[in-house]
Amino acid sequence: MDTKKVTNNTEGLVFNIVHGSFVDGYGIRTTVFLKGCPLRCKWCCNPEGQKSKPELKYTASLCNGCMKCIEVCPADAIKKVITESGEKISVNRALCTDCFKCIDSCFTGALDRFGKYYTVDELFDVVRRDMNYYRSSGGGVTIGGGEASIQSEFALAFIKKCKENFIHVAVDTCGYTVSEQAFNVLAEADLLLYDLKGMDAEHHIRDTGKSNELIIANLKRLDALNIPIIIRLPLIPGHTDSDDTIIKTAQLLSSLKSLDRVDLMNYHEYGKVKYAQLGIDYKLSLKALTEEHLSEIAGIFGEYSIKTQIGG
């Protein structure tokens, strides 16, 4: 690790902190979600984590139609609209400059932001409050996103701070790390939660915007470091759930020496509301896999002596 570049004054952009998580690694964990991701997965459940900047969040159901935000917007990006539930506002994202002046005028919380800056010490002060839970359960801190390695300087400094205080650190990653410093974020983890979204490079580009070649290469490289790896496999109907995809995934994973298990992550639309809050259309309309189908997929991995778990 290049310690010259990482300090406790380094700032990171965080869009969520979840306390008491049981699905992001071993034991009870606090999960920190860093903003910014190189992929654009069609089924992404955290769209607010994609861009590496704070973003305006608008929850229409909280708007009381006071229109005070219109008065303070310097870009004329907010307009009054009539909806079935009364007078609301509409935000023109193309005009919005993310000055966030409208947030200060909104007393109902309808306007807010995704993304808050923390120094390493400020963020550590948040996660250290759960220290007793980590120690009693064998848990720790998980850094996810977005993609944790996008903010590599901050992530490395935060990992160092946690380890100095004997906190177990897991990193949840898509595996698409271009720079060596970004790769080092993964290499410093005590546990890796590694996403795999298909074995076919062209399909991967279609579904995520990037090829999977670097992701697979990084997985093999990390496997040599003897860091326990939990593979997270999003099962998206018509995209990642074919027998051919599952078999090829199992064949790849059967060669890993550091593999702990595979988490089968069924399709869901829990993040759909966040698309609306960002003014983005959610384009998928799919049904989750049946329990029978999930069992069949688990059976394929079982044929390769790979342990699976439904969910995280």
mmCIF file of C-alpha atoms in Angstrom:
data_model
loop_
_atom_site.group_PDB
_atom_site.id
_atom_site.type_symbol
_atom_site.label_atom_id
_atom_site.label_comp_id
_atom_site.label_asym_id
_atom_site.label_seq_id
_atom_site.Cartn_x
_atom_site.Cartn_y
_atom_site.Cartn_z
ATOM 1 C CA MET A 1 0.000 0.000 0.000
ATOM 2 C CA ASP A 2 1.248 3.513 -0.847
ATOM 3 C CA THR A 3 0.971 5.128 2.581
ATOM 4 C CA LYS A 4 2.198 8.483 1.269
ATOM 5 C CA LYS A 5 -1.102 9.077 -0.486
ATOM 6 C CA VAL A 6 -3.515 7.993 2.205
ATOM 7 C CA THR A 7 -4.283 10.103 5.267
ATOM 8 C CA ASN A 8 -7.096 10.343 7.757
ATOM 9 C CA ASN A 9 -8.006 13.728 6.239
ATOM 10 C CA THR A 10 -8.765 12.087 2.909
ATOM 11 C CA GLU A 11 -12.459 12.449 2.079
ATOM 12 C CA GLY A 12 -14.758 9.807 0.656
ATOM 13 C CA LEU A 13 -18.246 10.098 -0.787
ATOM 14 C CA VAL A 14 -20.691 7.764 0.990
ATOM 15 C CA PHE A 15 -24.308 7.241 -0.063
ATOM 16 C CA ASN A 16 -25.455 4.876 2.670
ATOM 17 C CA ILE A 17 -24.382 3.233 5.920
ATOM 18 C CA VAL A 18 -26.228 0.126 7.114
ATOM 19 C CA HIS A 19 -25.790 -1.043 10.695
ATOM 20 C CA GLY A 20 -26.503 -4.577 11.844
ATOM 21 C CA SER A 21 -26.196 -6.277 8.460
ATOM 22 C CA PHE A 22 -26.208 -10.082 8.335
ATOM 23 C CA VAL A 23 -25.867 -10.356 4.540
ATOM 24 C CA ASP A 24 -22.541 -8.676 3.773
ATOM 25 C CA GLY A 25 -20.029 -11.169 5.119
ATOM 26 C CA TYR A 26 -19.438 -13.019 8.366
ATOM 27 C CA GLY A 27 -21.216 -12.081 11.583
ATOM 28 C CA ILE A 28 -22.892 -8.752 12.317
ATOM 29 C CA ARG A 29 -21.504 -6.012 10.103
ATOM 30 C CA THR A 30 -21.694 -2.324 9.354
ATOM 31 C CA THR A 31 -21.763 -1.801 5.604
ATOM 32 C CA VAL A 32 -20.468 1.432 4.106
ATOM 33 C CA PHE A 33 -21.568 2.191 0.545
ATOM 34 C CA LEU A 34 -19.124 4.325 -1.458
ATOM 35 C CA LYS A 35 -20.344 6.278 -4.475
ATOM 36 C CA GLY A 36 -19.092 5.589 -7.989
ATOM 37 C CA CYS A 37 -19.076 2.458 -10.164
ATOM 38 C CA PRO A 38 -17.484 1.576 -13.535
ATOM 39 C CA LEU A 39 -20.376 -0.734 -14.485
ATOM 40 C CA ARG A 40 -23.926 0.105 -15.496
ATOM 41 C CA CYS A 41 -25.793 -3.127 -14.782
ATOM 42 C CA LYS A 42 -29.316 -3.129 -16.180
ATOM 43 C CA TRP A 43 -30.663 -4.582 -12.924
ATOM 44 C CA CYS A 44 -28.611 -2.402 -10.550
ATOM 45 C CA CYS A 45 -30.399 -2.095 -7.197
ATOM 46 C CA ASN A 46 -28.276 0.870 -6.096
ATOM 47 C CA PRO A 47 -28.455 3.333 -9.016
ATOM 48 C CA GLU A 48 -27.638 6.146 -6.607
ATOM 49 C CA GLY A 49 -24.203 4.552 -6.230
ATOM 50 C CA GLN A 50 -23.232 4.738 -9.898
ATOM 51 C CA LYS A 51 -22.067 8.339 -10.310
ATOM 52 C CA SER A 52 -19.045 9.660 -8.423
ATOM 53 C CA LYS A 53 -20.751 12.834 -7.251
ATOM 54 C CA PRO A 54 -23.647 13.841 -4.962
ATOM 55 C CA GLU A 55 -27.044 13.687 -6.691
ATOM 56 C CA LEU A 56 -30.433 15.251 -6.065
ATOM 57 C CA LYS A 57 -33.024 12.891 -4.600
ATOM 58 C CA TYR A 58 -36.696 13.704 -5.083
ATOM 59 C CA THR A 59 -39.404 11.679 -3.325
ATOM 60 C CA ALA A 60 -42.712 12.794 -4.834
ATOM 61 C CA SER A 61 -44.837 11.222 -2.087
ATOM 62 C CA LEU A 62 -43.286 13.608 0.470
ATOM 63 C CA CYS A 63 -43.873 16.765 -1.565
ATOM 64 C CA ASN A 64 -46.611 19.009 -0.095
ATOM 65 C CA GLY A 65 -46.748 21.338 -3.082
ATOM 66 C CA CYS A 66 -45.421 24.436 -1.286
ATOM 67 C CA MET A 67 -43.252 25.298 -4.330
ATOM 68 C CA LYS A 68 -40.598 27.049 -2.234
ATOM 69 C CA CYS A 69 -37.936 25.094 -4.113
ATOM 70 C CA ILE A 70 -38.972 26.742 -7.382
ATOM 71 C CA GLU A 71 -38.265 30.156 -5.883
ATOM 72 C CA VAL A 72 -34.667 29.307 -4.911
ATOM 73 C CA CYS A 73 -33.577 27.258 -7.953
ATOM 74 C CA PRO A 74 -31.049 29.384 -9.910
ATOM 75 C CA ALA A 75 -31.183 27.100 -12.956
ATOM 76 C CA ASP A 76 -34.964 27.161 -13.440
ATOM 77 C CA ALA A 77 -34.820 23.353 -13.293
ATOM 78 C CA ILE A 78 -37.923 22.855 -11.109
ATOM 79 C CA LYS A 79 -41.485 23.240 -12.369
ATOM 80 C CA LYS A 80 -44.945 22.775 -10.871
ATOM 81 C CA VAL A 81 -46.942 19.823 -12.183
ATOM 82 C CA ILE A 82 -50.451 18.553 -11.510
ATOM 83 C CA THR A 83 -50.664 14.880 -10.594
ATOM 84 C CA GLU A 84 -53.399 12.530 -9.410
ATOM 85 C CA SER A 85 -52.300 13.237 -5.840
ATOM 86 C CA GLY A 86 -52.255 17.017 -6.258
ATOM 87 C CA GLU A 87 -49.691 19.690 -7.008
ATOM 88 C CA LYS A 88 -46.123 18.403 -7.060
ATOM 89 C CA ILE A 89 -42.854 19.396 -8.691
ATOM 90 C CA SER A 90 -40.856 18.048 -11.610
ATOM 91 C CA VAL A 91 -37.061 18.312 -11.797
ATOM 92 C CA ASN A 92 -35.396 18.791 -15.177
ATOM 93 C CA ARG A 93 -32.183 16.855 -14.605
ATOM 94 C CA ALA A 94 -30.597 18.302 -17.751
ATOM 95 C CA LEU A 95 -30.882 21.806 -16.290
ATOM 96 C CA CYS A 96 -30.120 20.917 -12.667
ATOM 97 C CA THR A 97 -26.605 21.963 -11.606
ATOM 98 C CA ASP A 98 -26.655 20.034 -8.311
ATOM 99 C CA CYS A 99 -26.267 23.210 -6.266
ATOM 100 C CA PHE A 100 -28.741 21.683 -3.775
ATOM 101 C CA LYS A 101 -30.183 25.052 -2.741
ATOM 102 C CA CYS A 102 -33.632 23.518 -3.120
ATOM 103 C CA ILE A 103 -32.923 21.043 -0.316
ATOM 104 C CA ASP A 104 -32.575 23.803 2.261
ATOM 105 C CA SER A 105 -35.995 25.160 1.253
ATOM 106 C CA CYS A 106 -37.743 21.777 1.556
ATOM 107 C CA PHE A 107 -39.162 21.152 5.025
ATOM 108 C CA THR A 108 -40.841 17.829 4.231
ATOM 109 C CA GLY A 109 -37.714 15.982 3.094
ATOM 110 C CA ALA A 110 -39.044 15.500 -0.439
ATOM 111 C CA LEU A 111 -35.790 16.964 -1.736
ATOM 112 C CA ASP A 112 -32.578 15.493 -0.388
ATOM 113 C CA ARG A 113 -29.280 14.273 -1.732
ATOM 114 C CA PHE A 114 -27.600 10.958 -2.379
ATOM 115 C CA GLY A 115 -24.018 11.260 -1.160
ATOM 116 C CA LYS A 116 -22.262 12.722 1.867
ATOM 117 C CA TYR A 117 -18.549 13.387 2.306
ATOM 118 C CA TYR A 118 -16.691 11.885 5.267
ATOM 119 C CA THR A 119 -13.071 11.993 6.319
ATOM 120 C CA VAL A 120 -11.558 8.662 7.339
ATOM 121 C CA ASP A 121 -11.768 9.617 11.007
ATOM 122 C CA GLU A 122 -15.389 10.759 10.693
ATOM 123 C CA LEU A 123 -16.445 7.518 9.037
ATOM 124 C CA PHE A 124 -14.473 5.417 11.491
ATOM 125 C CA ASP A 125 -16.225 7.211 14.347
ATOM 126 C CA VAL A 126 -19.521 5.949 12.891
ATOM 127 C CA VAL A 127 -18.508 2.305 12.457
ATOM 128 C CA ARG A 128 -16.621 2.006 15.757
ATOM 129 C CA ARG A 129 -19.915 2.396 17.644
ATOM 130 C CA ASP A 130 -20.787 -1.169 16.626
ATOM 131 C CA MET A 131 -17.504 -2.630 17.898
ATOM 132 C CA ASN A 132 -19.194 -4.816 20.522
ATOM 133 C CA TYR A 133 -21.371 -6.431 17.840
ATOM 134 C CA TYR A 134 -18.333 -7.195 15.689
ATOM 135 C CA ARG A 135 -16.494 -8.819 18.563
ATOM 136 C CA SER A 136 -19.422 -10.873 19.829
ATOM 137 C CA SER A 137 -20.402 -12.204 16.392
ATOM 138 C CA GLY A 138 -17.140 -12.432 14.468
ATOM 139 C CA GLY A 139 -18.331 -9.599 12.261
ATOM 140 C CA GLY A 140 -16.801 -6.335 11.114
ATOM 141 C CA VAL A 141 -17.034 -3.630 8.496
ATOM 142 C CA THR A 142 -17.943 -4.186 4.842
ATOM 143 C CA ILE A 143 -17.064 -1.620 2.185
ATOM 144 C CA GLY A 144 -19.342 -1.746 -0.837
ATOM 145 C CA GLY A 145 -20.908 0.593 -3.332
ATOM 146 C CA GLY A 146 -21.128 1.430 -6.088
ATOM 147 C CA GLU A 147 -17.632 0.042 -6.312
ATOM 148 C CA ALA A 148 -15.363 0.381 -3.282
ATOM 149 C CA SER A 149 -12.166 0.560 -5.324
ATOM 150 C CA ILE A 150 -13.317 3.594 -7.344
ATOM 151 C CA GLN A 151 -12.422 5.773 -4.337
ATOM 152 C CA SER A 152 -9.188 3.860 -3.865
ATOM 153 C CA GLU A 153 -7.256 6.470 -1.884
ATOM 154 C CA PHE A 154 -10.045 6.875 0.653
ATOM 155 C CA ALA A 155 -10.839 3.157 0.799
ATOM 156 C CA LEU A 156 -7.215 2.233 1.487
ATOM 157 C CA ALA A 157 -6.955 4.784 4.280
ATOM 158 C CA PHE A 158 -10.221 3.608 5.823
ATOM 159 C CA ILE A 159 -9.205 -0.060 5.633
ATOM 160 C CA LYS A 160 -5.896 0.809 7.312
ATOM 161 C CA LYS A 161 -7.740 2.649 10.096
ATOM 162 C CA CYS A 162 -10.065 -0.311 10.683
ATOM 163 C CA LYS A 163 -7.217 -2.816 10.758
ATOM 164 C CA GLU A 164 -5.225 -0.689 13.190
ATOM 165 C CA ASN A 165 -8.219 -1.078 15.492
ATOM 166 C CA PHE A 166 -8.542 -4.826 14.884
ATOM 167 C CA ILE A 167 -11.757 -4.628 12.873
ATOM 168 C CA HIS A 168 -12.320 -7.315 10.236
ATOM 169 C CA VAL A 169 -12.786 -5.722 6.799
ATOM 170 C CA ALA A 170 -14.723 -7.183 3.886
ATOM 171 C CA VAL A 171 -14.801 -5.539 0.458
ATOM 172 C CA ASP A 172 -17.746 -6.012 -1.894
ATOM 173 C CA THR A 173 -16.524 -5.547 -5.461
ATOM 174 C CA CYS A 174 -17.525 -5.911 -9.093
ATOM 175 C CA GLY A 175 -13.886 -6.781 -9.808
ATOM 176 C CA TYR A 176 -13.414 -4.159 -12.510
ATOM 177 C CA THR A 177 -10.273 -2.428 -11.216
ATOM 178 C CA VAL A 178 -8.088 -0.762 -13.841
ATOM 179 C CA SER A 179 -5.352 0.830 -11.699
ATOM 180 C CA GLU A 180 -2.966 -0.961 -9.359
ATOM 181 C CA GLN A 181 -4.099 1.234 -6.468
ATOM 182 C CA ALA A 182 -7.700 0.191 -7.079
ATOM 183 C CA PHE A 183 -6.626 -3.465 -7.108
ATOM 184 C CA ASN A 184 -4.821 -2.893 -3.802
ATOM 185 C CA VAL A 185 -8.153 -2.027 -2.176
ATOM 186 C CA LEU A 186 -9.258 -5.592 -2.871
ATOM 187 C CA ALA A 187 -5.896 -7.064 -1.907
ATOM 188 C CA GLU A 188 -6.049 -5.401 1.537
ATOM 189 C CA ALA A 189 -9.387 -7.022 2.435
ATOM 190 C CA ASP A 190 -9.796 -9.788 5.013
ATOM 191 C CA LEU A 191 -12.742 -11.111 2.985
ATOM 192 C CA LEU A 192 -13.876 -10.490 -0.586
ATOM 193 C CA LEU A 193 -17.483 -10.449 -1.750
ATOM 194 C CA TYR A 194 -16.900 -10.785 -5.485
ATOM 195 C CA ASP A 195 -19.669 -10.245 -8.022
ATOM 196 C CA LEU A 196 -19.820 -12.354 -11.178
ATOM 197 C CA LYS A 197 -22.377 -11.360 -13.785
ATOM 198 C CA GLY A 198 -21.876 -13.872 -16.568
ATOM 199 C CA MET A 199 -19.175 -15.716 -18.476
ATOM 200 C CA ASP A 200 -19.817 -14.447 -22.014
ATOM 201 C CA ALA A 201 -17.858 -11.249 -22.724
ATOM 202 C CA GLU A 202 -20.332 -9.891 -25.300
ATOM 203 C CA HIS A 203 -23.330 -10.535 -23.058
ATOM 204 C CA HIS A 204 -21.442 -8.910 -20.197
ATOM 205 C CA ILE A 205 -20.917 -5.773 -22.271
ATOM 206 C CA ARG A 206 -24.612 -5.795 -23.201
ATOM 207 C CA ASP A 207 -25.737 -6.091 -19.580
ATOM 208 C CA THR A 208 -23.116 -4.023 -17.716
ATOM 209 C CA GLY A 209 -21.359 -1.838 -20.278
ATOM 210 C CA LYS A 210 -17.985 -3.566 -19.759
ATOM 211 C CA SER A 211 -16.305 -6.825 -20.727
ATOM 212 C CA ASN A 212 -15.776 -9.475 -18.042
ATOM 213 C CA GLU A 213 -12.181 -10.256 -19.072
ATOM 214 C CA LEU A 214 -10.557 -7.972 -16.485
ATOM 215 C CA ILE A 215 -13.011 -9.136 -13.817
ATOM 216 C CA ILE A 216 -12.092 -12.790 -14.335
ATOM 217 C CA ALA A 217 -8.372 -11.985 -14.530
ATOM 218 C CA ASN A 218 -8.550 -10.057 -11.253
ATOM 219 C CA LEU A 219 -10.441 -12.913 -9.598
ATOM 220 C CA LYS A 220 -7.670 -15.360 -10.492
ATOM 221 C CA ARG A 221 -5.036 -12.910 -9.309
ATOM 222 C CA LEU A 222 -6.802 -12.374 -5.984
ATOM 223 C CA ASP A 223 -7.249 -16.107 -5.505
ATOM 224 C CA ALA A 224 -3.470 -16.430 -5.319
ATOM 225 C CA LEU A 225 -3.411 -14.073 -2.310
ATOM 226 C CA ASN A 226 -5.301 -16.556 -0.104
ATOM 227 C CA ILE A 227 -8.036 -14.084 0.825
ATOM 228 C CA PRO A 228 -11.357 -15.890 1.475
ATOM 229 C CA ILE A 229 -13.721 -15.210 -1.416
ATOM 230 C CA ILE A 230 -17.511 -15.311 -1.441
ATOM 231 C CA ILE A 231 -18.835 -15.128 -4.983
ATOM 232 C CA ARG A 232 -22.055 -13.167 -5.385
ATOM 233 C CA LEU A 233 -24.032 -14.358 -8.364
ATOM 234 C CA PRO A 234 -26.986 -12.149 -9.380
ATOM 235 C CA LEU A 235 -29.524 -14.411 -11.060
ATOM 236 C CA ILE A 236 -31.328 -12.260 -13.613
ATOM 237 C CA PRO A 237 -33.915 -14.104 -15.743
ATOM 238 C CA GLY A 238 -32.838 -14.180 -19.374
ATOM 239 C CA HIS A 239 -29.479 -12.615 -18.593
ATOM 240 C CA THR A 240 -27.396 -14.630 -16.114
ATOM 241 C CA ASP A 241 -29.454 -17.717 -15.248
ATOM 242 C CA SER A 242 -28.960 -20.073 -18.207
ATOM 243 C CA ASP A 243 -27.568 -23.554 -17.574
ATOM 244 C CA ASP A 244 -24.634 -22.762 -19.861
ATOM 245 C CA THR A 245 -23.750 -19.662 -17.823
ATOM 246 C CA ILE A 246 -24.062 -21.514 -14.528
ATOM 247 C CA ILE A 247 -21.947 -24.455 -15.723
ATOM 248 C CA LYS A 248 -19.190 -22.185 -17.053
ATOM 249 C CA THR A 249 -19.251 -20.225 -13.806
ATOM 250 C CA ALA A 250 -18.971 -23.433 -11.780
ATOM 251 C CA GLN A 251 -16.080 -24.629 -13.937
ATOM 252 C CA LEU A 252 -14.206 -21.386 -13.330
ATOM 253 C CA LEU A 253 -14.876 -21.359 -9.597
ATOM 254 C CA SER A 254 -13.913 -25.004 -9.139
ATOM 255 C CA SER A 255 -10.326 -24.005 -9.935
ATOM 256 C CA LEU A 256 -10.135 -21.440 -7.109
ATOM 257 C CA LYS A 257 -8.350 -22.383 -3.897
ATOM 258 C CA SER A 258 -9.659 -19.448 -1.824
ATOM 259 C CA LEU A 259 -13.363 -19.884 -2.603
ATOM 260 C CA ASP A 260 -15.595 -20.028 0.463
ATOM 261 C CA ARG A 261 -19.029 -20.259 -1.141
ATOM 262 C CA VAL A 262 -21.336 -18.879 -3.825
ATOM 263 C CA ASP A 263 -24.251 -16.656 -2.830
ATOM 264 C CA LEU A 264 -27.189 -17.038 -5.221
ATOM 265 C CA MET A 265 -28.774 -13.578 -5.409
ATOM 266 C CA ASN A 266 -32.299 -13.815 -6.801
ATOM 267 C CA TYR A 267 -33.673 -11.021 -8.978
ATOM 268 C CA HIS A 268 -35.675 -8.347 -7.160
ATOM 269 C CA GLU A 269 -36.920 -4.818 -7.732
ATOM 270 C CA TYR A 270 -36.292 -3.366 -4.268
ATOM 271 C CA GLY A 271 -34.236 -0.567 -5.806
ATOM 272 C CA LYS A 272 -36.912 0.502 -8.271
ATOM 273 C CA VAL A 273 -38.072 3.420 -6.101
ATOM 274 C CA LYS A 274 -34.572 4.892 -6.204
ATOM 275 C CA TYR A 275 -34.705 5.127 -9.987
ATOM 276 C CA ALA A 276 -37.797 7.294 -9.618
ATOM 277 C CA GLN A 277 -36.015 9.418 -7.002
ATOM 278 C CA LEU A 278 -33.234 10.030 -9.533
ATOM 279 C CA GLY A 279 -35.616 10.685 -12.408
ATOM 280 C CA ILE A 280 -34.501 7.539 -14.252
ATOM 281 C CA ASP A 281 -36.728 4.950 -15.917
ATOM 282 C CA TYR A 282 -36.293 1.378 -14.653
ATOM 283 C CA LYS A 283 -36.301 -0.633 -17.869
ATOM 284 C CA LEU A 284 -36.552 -4.229 -16.675
ATOM 285 C CA SER A 285 -39.796 -6.022 -15.882
ATOM 286 C CA LEU A 286 -38.902 -9.534 -14.797
ATOM 287 C CA LYS A 287 -40.036 -12.182 -12.344
ATOM 288 C CA ALA A 288 -37.763 -13.658 -9.708
ATOM 289 C CA LEU A 289 -36.566 -17.218 -10.133
ATOM 290 C CA THR A 290 -38.672 -19.898 -8.479
ATOM 291 C CA GLU A 291 -37.351 -21.862 -5.522
ATOM 292 C CA GLU A 292 -37.221 -24.896 -7.795
ATOM 293 C CA HIS A 293 -35.002 -23.072 -10.279
ATOM 294 C CA LEU A 294 -32.732 -21.836 -7.485
ATOM 295 C CA SER A 295 -32.416 -25.405 -6.212
ATOM 296 C CA GLU A 296 -31.476 -26.592 -9.696
ATOM 297 C CA ILE A 297 -28.749 -23.960 -9.921
ATOM 298 C CA ALA A 298 -27.467 -24.903 -6.468
ATOM 299 C CA GLY A 299 -27.416 -28.509 -7.666
ATOM 300 C CA ILE A 300 -25.165 -27.642 -10.598
ATOM 301 C CA PHE A 301 -22.663 -26.008 -8.267
ATOM 302 C CA GLY A 302 -22.959 -29.004 -5.969
ATOM 303 C CA GLU A 303 -21.797 -31.247 -8.806
ATOM 304 C CA TYR A 304 -18.538 -29.274 -8.712
ATOM 305 C CA SER A 305 -18.332 -29.542 -4.898
ATOM 306 C CA ILE A 306 -19.080 -25.830 -4.515
ATOM 307 C CA LYS A 307 -21.071 -24.708 -1.485
ATOM 308 C CA THR A 308 -23.962 -22.327 -2.149
ATOM 309 C CA GLN A 309 -26.239 -20.109 -0.109
ATOM 310 C CA ILE A 310 -29.472 -18.424 -1.120
ATOM 311 C CA GLY A 311 -28.993 -14.688 -0.653
ATOM 312 C CA GLY A 312 -26.074 -12.989 1.103
#
